XYZ file of C-alpha atoms in Angstrom:
107
model
C 0.000 0.000 0.000
C 1.028 3.619 -0.326
C 1.083 4.204 3.415
C 3.307 1.168 3.944
C 5.726 2.324 1.258
C 5.820 5.859 2.665
C 6.537 4.475 6.129
C 9.286 2.225 4.740
C 10.932 5.133 2.956
C 10.728 7.261 6.111
C 12.293 4.516 8.248
C 15.148 4.039 5.767
C 15.642 7.810 5.602
C 15.916 7.967 9.408
C 18.251 4.955 9.542
C 20.504 6.596 6.960
C 20.551 9.810 8.981
C 21.403 7.837 12.133
C 24.210 6.071 10.264
C 25.764 9.409 9.321
C 25.350 10.723 12.870
C 27.144 7.678 14.269
C 29.901 8.129 11.695
C 30.416 11.735 12.789
C 30.225 10.807 16.468
C 32.881 8.180 15.911
C 35.182 10.790 14.354
C 34.681 13.146 17.311
C 35.421 10.327 19.726
C 38.572 9.463 17.785
C 39.838 13.030 18.232
C 39.175 12.818 21.992
C 40.929 9.455 22.148
C 44.002 10.831 20.421
C 44.098 13.765 22.836
C 43.912 11.358 25.802
C 46.923 9.347 24.648
C 50.186 10.091 26.441
C 52.576 12.306 24.504
C 55.424 9.854 24.899
C 54.985 6.213 24.085
C 58.541 5.266 24.955
C 59.256 1.939 26.573
C 60.366 3.576 29.819
C 57.131 5.539 30.222
C 55.066 2.432 29.541
C 57.025 0.363 32.072
C 56.701 3.122 34.684
C 52.953 3.366 34.137
C 52.586 -0.424 34.452
C 54.507 -0.478 37.729
C 52.676 2.494 39.167
C 49.169 1.318 38.281
C 46.817 3.007 35.890
C 46.764 6.741 35.573
C 43.529 8.700 34.997
C 44.614 9.399 31.412
C 44.951 5.681 30.723
C 41.465 5.006 32.103
C 40.037 7.810 29.999
C 41.755 6.439 26.892
C 40.282 2.994 27.543
C 36.748 4.381 27.991
C 37.061 6.298 24.728
C 38.269 3.130 23.010
C 35.281 1.158 24.318
C 32.994 3.952 23.101
C 34.592 3.829 19.671
C 34.060 0.079 19.566
C 30.360 0.448 20.382
C 29.969 3.194 17.779
C 31.653 0.931 15.224
C 29.296 -1.967 15.968
C 26.289 0.342 15.615
C 27.650 1.724 12.364
C 28.167 -1.753 10.891
C 24.699 -2.956 11.919
C 22.975 0.139 10.504
C 25.074 0.006 7.348
C 24.029 -3.563 6.650
C 20.379 -2.789 7.401
C 20.364 0.101 4.929
C 22.244 -1.998 2.382
C 19.691 -4.794 2.651
C 16.859 -2.308 2.207
C 18.514 -0.840 -0.891
C 19.058 -4.366 -2.242
C 15.271 -4.698 -2.476
C 15.762 -2.802 -5.770
C 12.959 -0.406 -4.955
C 13.659 3.063 -6.353
C 11.777 4.875 -3.568
C 13.691 3.087 -0.820
C 16.939 3.816 -2.653
C 16.039 7.505 -2.854
C 15.109 7.469 0.851
C 18.552 6.079 1.696
C 20.285 8.704 -0.459
C 18.246 11.616 0.941
C 18.722 10.354 4.511
C 22.464 10.045 4.037
C 22.618 13.537 2.558
C 20.569 15.076 5.360
C 22.539 13.201 8.008
C 25.851 14.435 6.622
C 24.509 17.988 6.311
C 23.414 18.091 9.940
């Protein structure tokens, strides 16, 4: 029906926008992760940090890394969902994915 197709296109549009938002969020989190890394990654500094326990910067780096991992899983799942919808070879769903991706990147 027309209402079902319109709802399908809207859902794919929103999923595409969410995919782009997760992609941008992952990039922001990567910048924060790189800022949380120690400036020196020499062997001596790593051995000292292992002997002295974990520093707050190391804990922050690990939390950012876990966040990046979760963002990546979400991005892969949404990417495959949108791909499967586009593989239905329906022109309206394809256009919904394209418009959603464009709007998501723009925002």
